[in-house]
Short mmCIF file of C-alpha atoms in Angstrom, two decimals:
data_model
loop_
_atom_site.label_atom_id
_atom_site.label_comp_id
_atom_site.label_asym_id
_atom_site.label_seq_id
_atom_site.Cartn_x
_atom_site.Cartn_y
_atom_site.Cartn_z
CA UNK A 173 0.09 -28.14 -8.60
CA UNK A 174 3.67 -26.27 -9.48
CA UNK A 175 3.66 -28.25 -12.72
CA UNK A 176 0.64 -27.11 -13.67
CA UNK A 177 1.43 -23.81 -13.23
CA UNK A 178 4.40 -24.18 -15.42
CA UNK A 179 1.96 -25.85 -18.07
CA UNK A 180 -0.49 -23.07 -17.78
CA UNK A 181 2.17 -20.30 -18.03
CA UNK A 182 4.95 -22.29 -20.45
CA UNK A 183 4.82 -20.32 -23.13
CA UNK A 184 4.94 -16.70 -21.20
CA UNK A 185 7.63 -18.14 -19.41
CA UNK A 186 10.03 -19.08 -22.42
CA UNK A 187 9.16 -15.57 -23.84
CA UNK A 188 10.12 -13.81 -21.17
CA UNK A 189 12.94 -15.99 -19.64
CA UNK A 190 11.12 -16.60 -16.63
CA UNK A 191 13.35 -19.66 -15.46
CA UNK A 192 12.67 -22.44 -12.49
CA UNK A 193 16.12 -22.76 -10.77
CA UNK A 194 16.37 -26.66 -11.08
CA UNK A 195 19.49 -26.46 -8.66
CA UNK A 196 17.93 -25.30 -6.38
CA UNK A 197 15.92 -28.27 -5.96
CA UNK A 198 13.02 -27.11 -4.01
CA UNK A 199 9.75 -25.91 -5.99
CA UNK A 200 8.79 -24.09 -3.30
CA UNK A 201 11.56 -21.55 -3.41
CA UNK A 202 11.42 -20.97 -6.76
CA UNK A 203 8.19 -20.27 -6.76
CA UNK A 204 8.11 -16.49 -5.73
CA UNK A 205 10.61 -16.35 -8.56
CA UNK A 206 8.23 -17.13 -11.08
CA UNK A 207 5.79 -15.09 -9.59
CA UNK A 208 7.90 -12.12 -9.24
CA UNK A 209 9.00 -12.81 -12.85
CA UNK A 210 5.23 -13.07 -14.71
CA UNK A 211 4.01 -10.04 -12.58
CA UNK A 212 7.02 -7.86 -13.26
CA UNK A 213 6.21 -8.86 -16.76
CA UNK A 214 2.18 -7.99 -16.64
CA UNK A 215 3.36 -4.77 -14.99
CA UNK A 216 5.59 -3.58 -17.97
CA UNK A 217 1.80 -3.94 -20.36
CA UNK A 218 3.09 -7.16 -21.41
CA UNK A 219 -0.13 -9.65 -22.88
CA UNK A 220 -0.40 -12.74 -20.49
CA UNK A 221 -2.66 -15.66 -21.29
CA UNK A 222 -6.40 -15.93 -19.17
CA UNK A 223 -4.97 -19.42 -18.41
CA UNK A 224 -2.09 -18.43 -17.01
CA UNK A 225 -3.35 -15.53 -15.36
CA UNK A 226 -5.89 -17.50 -13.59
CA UNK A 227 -2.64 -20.03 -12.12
CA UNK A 228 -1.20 -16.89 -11.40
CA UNK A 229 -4.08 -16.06 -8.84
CA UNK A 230 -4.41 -19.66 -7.42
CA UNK A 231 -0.79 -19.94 -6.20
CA UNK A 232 -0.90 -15.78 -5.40
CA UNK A 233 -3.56 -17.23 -2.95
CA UNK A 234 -1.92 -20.64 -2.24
CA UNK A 235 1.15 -18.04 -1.04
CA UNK A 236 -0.89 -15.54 0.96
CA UNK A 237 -2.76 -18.56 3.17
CA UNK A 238 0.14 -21.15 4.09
CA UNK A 239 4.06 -19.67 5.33
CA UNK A 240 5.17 -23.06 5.01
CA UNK A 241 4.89 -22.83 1.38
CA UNK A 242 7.46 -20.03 1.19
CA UNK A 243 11.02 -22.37 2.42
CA UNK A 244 12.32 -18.63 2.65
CA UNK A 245 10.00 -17.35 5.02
CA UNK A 246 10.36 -20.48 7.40
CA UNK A 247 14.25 -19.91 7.41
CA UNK A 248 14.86 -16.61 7.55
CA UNK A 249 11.61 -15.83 9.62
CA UNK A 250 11.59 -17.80 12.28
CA UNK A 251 12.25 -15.47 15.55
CA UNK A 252 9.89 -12.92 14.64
CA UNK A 253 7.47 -15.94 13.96
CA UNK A 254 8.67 -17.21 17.46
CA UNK A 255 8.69 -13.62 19.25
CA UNK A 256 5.52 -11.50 17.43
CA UNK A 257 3.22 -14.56 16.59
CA UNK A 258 3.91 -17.32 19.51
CA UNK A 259 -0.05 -18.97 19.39
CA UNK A 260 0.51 -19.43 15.37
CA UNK A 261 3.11 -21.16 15.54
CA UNK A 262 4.09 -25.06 15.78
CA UNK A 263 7.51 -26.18 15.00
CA UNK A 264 7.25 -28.87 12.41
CA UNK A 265 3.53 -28.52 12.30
CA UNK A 266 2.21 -28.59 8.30
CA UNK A 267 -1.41 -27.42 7.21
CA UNK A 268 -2.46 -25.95 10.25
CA UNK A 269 -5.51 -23.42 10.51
CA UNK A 270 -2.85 -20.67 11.47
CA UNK A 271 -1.17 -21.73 8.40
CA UNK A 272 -3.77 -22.27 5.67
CA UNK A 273 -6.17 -19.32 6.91
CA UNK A 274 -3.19 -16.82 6.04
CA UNK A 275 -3.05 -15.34 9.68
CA UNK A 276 0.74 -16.21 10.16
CA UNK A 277 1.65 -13.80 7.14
CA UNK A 278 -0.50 -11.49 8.26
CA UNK A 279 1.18 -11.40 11.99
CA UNK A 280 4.24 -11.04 10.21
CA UNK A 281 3.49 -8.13 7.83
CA UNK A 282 1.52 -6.26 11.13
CA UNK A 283 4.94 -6.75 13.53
CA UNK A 284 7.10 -5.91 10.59
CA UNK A 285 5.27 -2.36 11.17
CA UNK A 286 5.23 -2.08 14.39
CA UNK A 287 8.25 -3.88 15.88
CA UNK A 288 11.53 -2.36 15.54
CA UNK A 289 13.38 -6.00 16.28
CA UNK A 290 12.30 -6.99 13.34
CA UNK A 291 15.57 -7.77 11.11
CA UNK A 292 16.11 -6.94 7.67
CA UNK A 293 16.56 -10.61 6.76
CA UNK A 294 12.65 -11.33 7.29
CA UNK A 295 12.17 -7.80 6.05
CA UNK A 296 13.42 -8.51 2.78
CA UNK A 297 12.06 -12.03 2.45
CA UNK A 298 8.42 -10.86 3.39
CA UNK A 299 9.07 -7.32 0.78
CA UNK A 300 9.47 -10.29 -1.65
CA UNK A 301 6.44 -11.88 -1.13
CA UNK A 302 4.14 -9.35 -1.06
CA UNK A 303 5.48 -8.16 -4.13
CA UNK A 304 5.15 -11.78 -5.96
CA UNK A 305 1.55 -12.21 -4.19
CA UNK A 306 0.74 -8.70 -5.21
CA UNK A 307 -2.38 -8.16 -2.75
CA UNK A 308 -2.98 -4.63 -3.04
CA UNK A 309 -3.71 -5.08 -7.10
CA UNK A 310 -5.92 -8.11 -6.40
CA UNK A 311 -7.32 -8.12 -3.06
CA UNK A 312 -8.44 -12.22 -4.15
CA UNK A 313 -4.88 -12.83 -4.18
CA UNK A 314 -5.35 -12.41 0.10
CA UNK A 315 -8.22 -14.55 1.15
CA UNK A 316 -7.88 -13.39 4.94
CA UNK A 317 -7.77 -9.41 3.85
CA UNK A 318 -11.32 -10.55 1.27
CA UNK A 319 -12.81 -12.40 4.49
CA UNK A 320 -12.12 -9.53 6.90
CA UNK A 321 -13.53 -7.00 4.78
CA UNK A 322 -16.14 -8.81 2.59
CA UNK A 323 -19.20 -7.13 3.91
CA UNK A 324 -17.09 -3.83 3.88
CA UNK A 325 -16.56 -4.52 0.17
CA UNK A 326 -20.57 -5.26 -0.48
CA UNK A 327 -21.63 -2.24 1.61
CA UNK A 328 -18.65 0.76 -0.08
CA UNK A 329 -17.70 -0.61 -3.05
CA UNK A 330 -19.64 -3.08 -4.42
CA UNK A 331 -19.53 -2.53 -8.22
CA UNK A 332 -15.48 -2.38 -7.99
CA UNK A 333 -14.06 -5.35 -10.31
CA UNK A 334 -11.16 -7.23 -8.53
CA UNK A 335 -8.11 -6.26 -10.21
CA UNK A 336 -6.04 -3.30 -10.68
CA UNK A 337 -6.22 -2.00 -7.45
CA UNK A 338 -9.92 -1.21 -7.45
CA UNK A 339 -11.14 -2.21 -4.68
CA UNK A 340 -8.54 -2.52 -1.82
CA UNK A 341 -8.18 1.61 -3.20
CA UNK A 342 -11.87 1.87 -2.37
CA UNK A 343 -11.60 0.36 0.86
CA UNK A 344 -8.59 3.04 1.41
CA UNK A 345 -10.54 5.71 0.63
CA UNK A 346 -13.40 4.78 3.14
CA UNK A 347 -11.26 4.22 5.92
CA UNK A 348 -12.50 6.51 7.77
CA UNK A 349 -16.22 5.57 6.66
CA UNK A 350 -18.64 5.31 9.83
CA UNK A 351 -19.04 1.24 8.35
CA UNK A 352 -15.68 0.62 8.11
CA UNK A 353 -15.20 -2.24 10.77
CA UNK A 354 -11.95 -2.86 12.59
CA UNK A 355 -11.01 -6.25 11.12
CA UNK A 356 -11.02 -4.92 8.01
CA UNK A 357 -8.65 -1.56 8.35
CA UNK A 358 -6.43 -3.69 10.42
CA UNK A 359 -5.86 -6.50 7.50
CA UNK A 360 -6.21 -3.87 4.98
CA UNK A 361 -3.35 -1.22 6.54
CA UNK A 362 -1.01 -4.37 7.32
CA UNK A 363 -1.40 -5.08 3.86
CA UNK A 364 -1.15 -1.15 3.02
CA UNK A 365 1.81 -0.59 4.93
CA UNK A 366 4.02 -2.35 2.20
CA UNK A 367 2.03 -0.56 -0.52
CA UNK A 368 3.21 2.80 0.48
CA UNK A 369 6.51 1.95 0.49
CA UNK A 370 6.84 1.06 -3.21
CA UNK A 371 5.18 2.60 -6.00
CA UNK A 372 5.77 -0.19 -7.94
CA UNK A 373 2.73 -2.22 -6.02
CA UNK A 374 0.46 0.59 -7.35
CA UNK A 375 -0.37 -0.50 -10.61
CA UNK A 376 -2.54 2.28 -12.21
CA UNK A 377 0.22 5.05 -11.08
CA UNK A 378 3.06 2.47 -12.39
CA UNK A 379 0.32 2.31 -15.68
CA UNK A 380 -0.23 6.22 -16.31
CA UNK A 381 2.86 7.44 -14.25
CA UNK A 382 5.58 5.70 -16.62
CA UNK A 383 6.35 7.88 -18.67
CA UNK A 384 6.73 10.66 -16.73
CA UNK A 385 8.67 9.14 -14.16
CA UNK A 386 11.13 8.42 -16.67
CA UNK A 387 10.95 12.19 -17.71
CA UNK A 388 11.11 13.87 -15.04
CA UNK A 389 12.56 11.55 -12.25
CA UNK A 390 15.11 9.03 -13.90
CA UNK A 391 12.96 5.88 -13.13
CA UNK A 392 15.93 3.65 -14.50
CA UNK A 393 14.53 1.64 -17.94
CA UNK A 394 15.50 -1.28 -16.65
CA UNK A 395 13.15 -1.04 -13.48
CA UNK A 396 11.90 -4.32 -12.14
CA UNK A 397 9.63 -6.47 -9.73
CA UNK A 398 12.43 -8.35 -9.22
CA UNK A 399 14.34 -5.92 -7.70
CA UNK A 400 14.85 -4.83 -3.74
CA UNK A 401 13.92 -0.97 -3.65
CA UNK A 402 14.59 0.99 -0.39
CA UNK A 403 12.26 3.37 0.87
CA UNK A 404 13.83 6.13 0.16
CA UNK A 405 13.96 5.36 -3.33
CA UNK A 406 10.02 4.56 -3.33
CA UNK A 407 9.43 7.83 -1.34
CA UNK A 408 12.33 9.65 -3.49
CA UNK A 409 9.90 8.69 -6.89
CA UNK A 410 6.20 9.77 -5.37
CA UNK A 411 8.16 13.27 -3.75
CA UNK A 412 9.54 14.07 -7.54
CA UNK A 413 5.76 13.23 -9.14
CA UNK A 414 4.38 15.72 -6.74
CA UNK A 415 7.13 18.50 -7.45
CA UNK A 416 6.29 18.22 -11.03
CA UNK A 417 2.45 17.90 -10.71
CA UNK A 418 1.68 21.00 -13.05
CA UNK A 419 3.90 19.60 -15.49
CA UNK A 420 2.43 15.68 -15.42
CA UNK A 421 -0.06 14.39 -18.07
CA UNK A 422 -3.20 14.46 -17.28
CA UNK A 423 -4.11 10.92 -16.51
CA UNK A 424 -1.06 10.48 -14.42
CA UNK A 425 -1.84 14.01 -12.14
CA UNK A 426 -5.09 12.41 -11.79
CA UNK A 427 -4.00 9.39 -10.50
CA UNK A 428 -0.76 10.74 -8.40
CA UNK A 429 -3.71 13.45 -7.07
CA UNK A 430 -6.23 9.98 -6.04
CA UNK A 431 -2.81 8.39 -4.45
CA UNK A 432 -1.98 11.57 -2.28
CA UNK A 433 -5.89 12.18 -0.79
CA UNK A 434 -5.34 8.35 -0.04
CA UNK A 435 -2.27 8.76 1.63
CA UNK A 436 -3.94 11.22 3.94
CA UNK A 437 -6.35 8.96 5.47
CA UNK A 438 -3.85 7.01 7.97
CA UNK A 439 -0.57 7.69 9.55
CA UNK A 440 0.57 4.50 8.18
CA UNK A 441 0.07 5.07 4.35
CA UNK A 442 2.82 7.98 4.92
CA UNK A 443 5.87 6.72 5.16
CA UNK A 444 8.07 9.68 5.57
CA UNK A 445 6.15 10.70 8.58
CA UNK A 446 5.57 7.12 10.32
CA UNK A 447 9.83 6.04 10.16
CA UNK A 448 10.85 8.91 11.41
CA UNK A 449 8.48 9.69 13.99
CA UNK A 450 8.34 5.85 15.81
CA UNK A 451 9.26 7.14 19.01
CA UNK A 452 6.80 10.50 18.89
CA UNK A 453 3.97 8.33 17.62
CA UNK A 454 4.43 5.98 20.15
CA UNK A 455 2.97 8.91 22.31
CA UNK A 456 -0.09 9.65 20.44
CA UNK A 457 -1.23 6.13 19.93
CA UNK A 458 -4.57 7.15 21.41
CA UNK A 459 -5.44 10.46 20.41
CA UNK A 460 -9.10 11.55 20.90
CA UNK A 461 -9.91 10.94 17.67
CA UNK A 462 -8.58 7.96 15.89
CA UNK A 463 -6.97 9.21 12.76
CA UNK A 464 -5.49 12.51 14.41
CA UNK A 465 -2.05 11.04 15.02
CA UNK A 466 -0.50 13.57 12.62
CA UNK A 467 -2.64 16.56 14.47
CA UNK A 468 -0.75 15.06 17.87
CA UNK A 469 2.14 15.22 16.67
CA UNK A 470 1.91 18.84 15.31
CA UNK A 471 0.64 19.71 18.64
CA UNK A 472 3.81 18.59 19.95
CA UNK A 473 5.65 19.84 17.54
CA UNK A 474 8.51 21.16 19.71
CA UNK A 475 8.97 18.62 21.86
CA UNK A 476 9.83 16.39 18.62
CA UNK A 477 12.82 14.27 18.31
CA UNK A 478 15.25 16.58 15.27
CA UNK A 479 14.22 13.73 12.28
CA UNK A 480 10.44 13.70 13.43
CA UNK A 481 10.10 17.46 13.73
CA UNK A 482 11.47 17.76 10.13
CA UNK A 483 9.16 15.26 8.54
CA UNK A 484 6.68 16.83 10.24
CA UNK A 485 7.76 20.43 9.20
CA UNK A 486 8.13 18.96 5.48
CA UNK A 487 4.58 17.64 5.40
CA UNK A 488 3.00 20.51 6.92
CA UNK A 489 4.53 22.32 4.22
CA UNK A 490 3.65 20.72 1.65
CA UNK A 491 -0.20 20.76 2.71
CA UNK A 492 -0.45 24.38 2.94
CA UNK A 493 0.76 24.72 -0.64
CA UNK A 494 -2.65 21.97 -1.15
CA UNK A 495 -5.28 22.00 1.17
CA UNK A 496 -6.70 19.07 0.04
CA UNK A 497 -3.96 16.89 1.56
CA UNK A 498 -5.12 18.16 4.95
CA UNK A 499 -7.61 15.13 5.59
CA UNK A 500 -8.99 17.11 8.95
CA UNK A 501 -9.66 20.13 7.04
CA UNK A 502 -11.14 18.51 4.10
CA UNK A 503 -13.40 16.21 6.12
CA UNK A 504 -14.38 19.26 8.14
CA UNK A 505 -15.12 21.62 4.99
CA UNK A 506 -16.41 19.22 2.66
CA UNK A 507 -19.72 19.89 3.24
CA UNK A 508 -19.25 23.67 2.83
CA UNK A 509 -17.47 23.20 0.02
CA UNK A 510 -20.36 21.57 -1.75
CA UNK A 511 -22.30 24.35 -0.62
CA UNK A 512 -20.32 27.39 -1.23
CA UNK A 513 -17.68 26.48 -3.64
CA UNK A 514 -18.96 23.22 -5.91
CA UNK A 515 -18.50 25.14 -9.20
CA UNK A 516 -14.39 25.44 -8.32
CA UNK A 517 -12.95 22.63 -11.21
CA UNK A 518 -10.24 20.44 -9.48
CA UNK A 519 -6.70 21.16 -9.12
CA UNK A 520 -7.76 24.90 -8.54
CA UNK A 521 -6.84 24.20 -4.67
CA UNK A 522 -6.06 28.45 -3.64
CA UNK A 523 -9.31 29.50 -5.72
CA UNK A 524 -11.03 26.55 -3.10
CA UNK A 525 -9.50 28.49 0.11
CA UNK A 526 -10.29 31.47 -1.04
CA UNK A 527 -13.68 30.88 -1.85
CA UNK A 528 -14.37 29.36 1.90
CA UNK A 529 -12.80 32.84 3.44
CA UNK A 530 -15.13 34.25 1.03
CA UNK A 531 -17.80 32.87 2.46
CA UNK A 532 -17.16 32.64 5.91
CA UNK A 533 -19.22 34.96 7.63
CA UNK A 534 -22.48 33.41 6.17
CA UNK A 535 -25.28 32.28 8.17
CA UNK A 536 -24.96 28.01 7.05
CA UNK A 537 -21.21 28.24 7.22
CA UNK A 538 -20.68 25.64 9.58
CA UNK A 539 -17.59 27.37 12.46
CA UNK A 540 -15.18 24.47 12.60
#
């Protein structure tokens, strides 16, 4: 199967010096290599064969289902596999269902979350991976995220094309969609968890975003897939977008505007709040509304360990400057807005509050 991979992909691979490590000896290793190598290179708007594209996907998937296939992963894995996913696995066992159906790297990506333990060894090993496998851009690349939310898929976004990010940004944008089912945000937000900690697993914000980011926040020329970002980096590039929002082109505010509302819809797509508010959060796990863990923690705002009640503080900030990042208030005033206030253009977020305090004292303004 590897060598026809290389076949497929040969000449893409002598073009853009995307070299199998013979000494290493082990085709398995190497293997997220090439990956990381061919998608860093489709990321940069290099061309890249159907052909090869379509190998691409198979071993993407081949990845995604079976751990065993990453030597890496097996190695440098193995007590969180032990500790946070016991019942998946079998010492020395090959091929299993656990293995092939892709719910061992999904216990790991979930516990990588959720359990501090976790150590940065397996960390960076599993960062690699989803950054060769790429799910987020091509939710066919994770057969046990496309299972889980299949009929989600055929129900919200059926007319999405697989690719680019369409459809697993779709299923982000209904999570809070009465037909969202619970198999599916859970796949889809382990998955999501590594998305919104590195911009570069966006692809349409990477796509319209480039230029700017090299304007505006010195996004190094020599950026790469290849590369091990931390998260303050990742966070460091989306903060400077939004402080220079007025300033962006248009097809990039657009897009950075789409990431943000997104971001809003879960605790876990915001990154600055969730690591530094573990301990608060673990507090308002069960809030009376799922989806209100940010409202707990506001609540509890002085009662807040120092780092939480700053992220918190920052966030809050930033969402009175734009409503519309206030998922709670725009879910409550949506339908108002479309009432009252549907001629306001976008982007015009103070002539939006202003028009709802306009029209607050009328008889079909709904009180919350």
């Amino acid at each position: 199967m590897f060598f026809f991979y290389c076949s497929a992909c040969k000449g893409e691979m002598i073009q853009h010096k995307c070299n199998v490590d013979a000494v290493e000896g082990d085709q398995r290793s190497s293997l997220v290599k090439l990956l990381l190598c061919l998608e860093d290179t489709l990321k940069k708007g290099h061309h890249i064969q159907d052909e090869c594209r379509r190998e691409m996907l198979v071993h993407r998937r081949m990845l995604m289902s079976d751990y065993a296939l990453s030597p890496e992963i097996v190695s440098e894995c193995k007590t969180e596999m032990i500790q946070h996913c016991p019942s998946l696995f079998q010492q020395g066992a090959s091929g299993s269902i656990g293995q092939r159906g892709g719910k061992m790297i999904h216990c790991l990506l979930g516990a990588a979350r959720k359990e501090r333990s976790f150590s940065s060894r397996c960390l960076t090993v599993i960062n690699a991976l989803v950054r060769a496998v790429d799910p987020g851009n091509d939710i066919r690349a994770d057969p046990l995220l496309e299972t889980a939310c299949r009929p989600v898929i055929d129900t919200l976004c059926p007319r999405m094309k697989a690719g680019n990010s369409n459809v697993v940004l779709c299923l982000l944008d209904n999570l809070k969609n009465a037909r969202m089912t619970e198999e599916c945000e859970d796949r889809l937000m382990e998955v999501a968890y590594f998305m919104a900690r590195d911009w570069r697993l966006t692809p349409r914000l990477m796509r319209t975003c480039q230029t700017n980011l090299k304007t505006f926040c010195q996004l190094p020329e020599d950026w790469s897939m290849n590369k091990e970002l931390n998260d303050v980096q990742v966070g460091m590039y989306l903060g400077c977008l939004y402080q220079h929002r007025k300033n962006l082109d248009r097809e990039c505010q657009g897009e950075l505007k789409r990431i943000m509302h997104i971001r809003t819809q879960a605790i876990g797509l915001m990154p600055e709040i969730e690591d530094n508010c573990l301990t608060d959060l673990a507090t308002c796990k069960n809030p009376e509304v799922k989806g209100e863990e940010f409202k707990c923690l506001q609540k509890k705002y002085n009662k807040l360990e120092e780092q939480c009640k700053a992220a918190v503080r920052n966030y809050t900030q930033m969402t009175m400057s734009d409503p519309t990042l206030d998922f709670l208030l725009m879910k409550a005033c949506e339908p108002m807005m479309q009432t009252f206030c549907a001629n306001i253009e976008n982007g015009h977020e103070n002539d939006l509050i202003r028009c709802l305090i306009k029209h607050k004292h009328e008889q079909k303004m709904d009180f919350r």
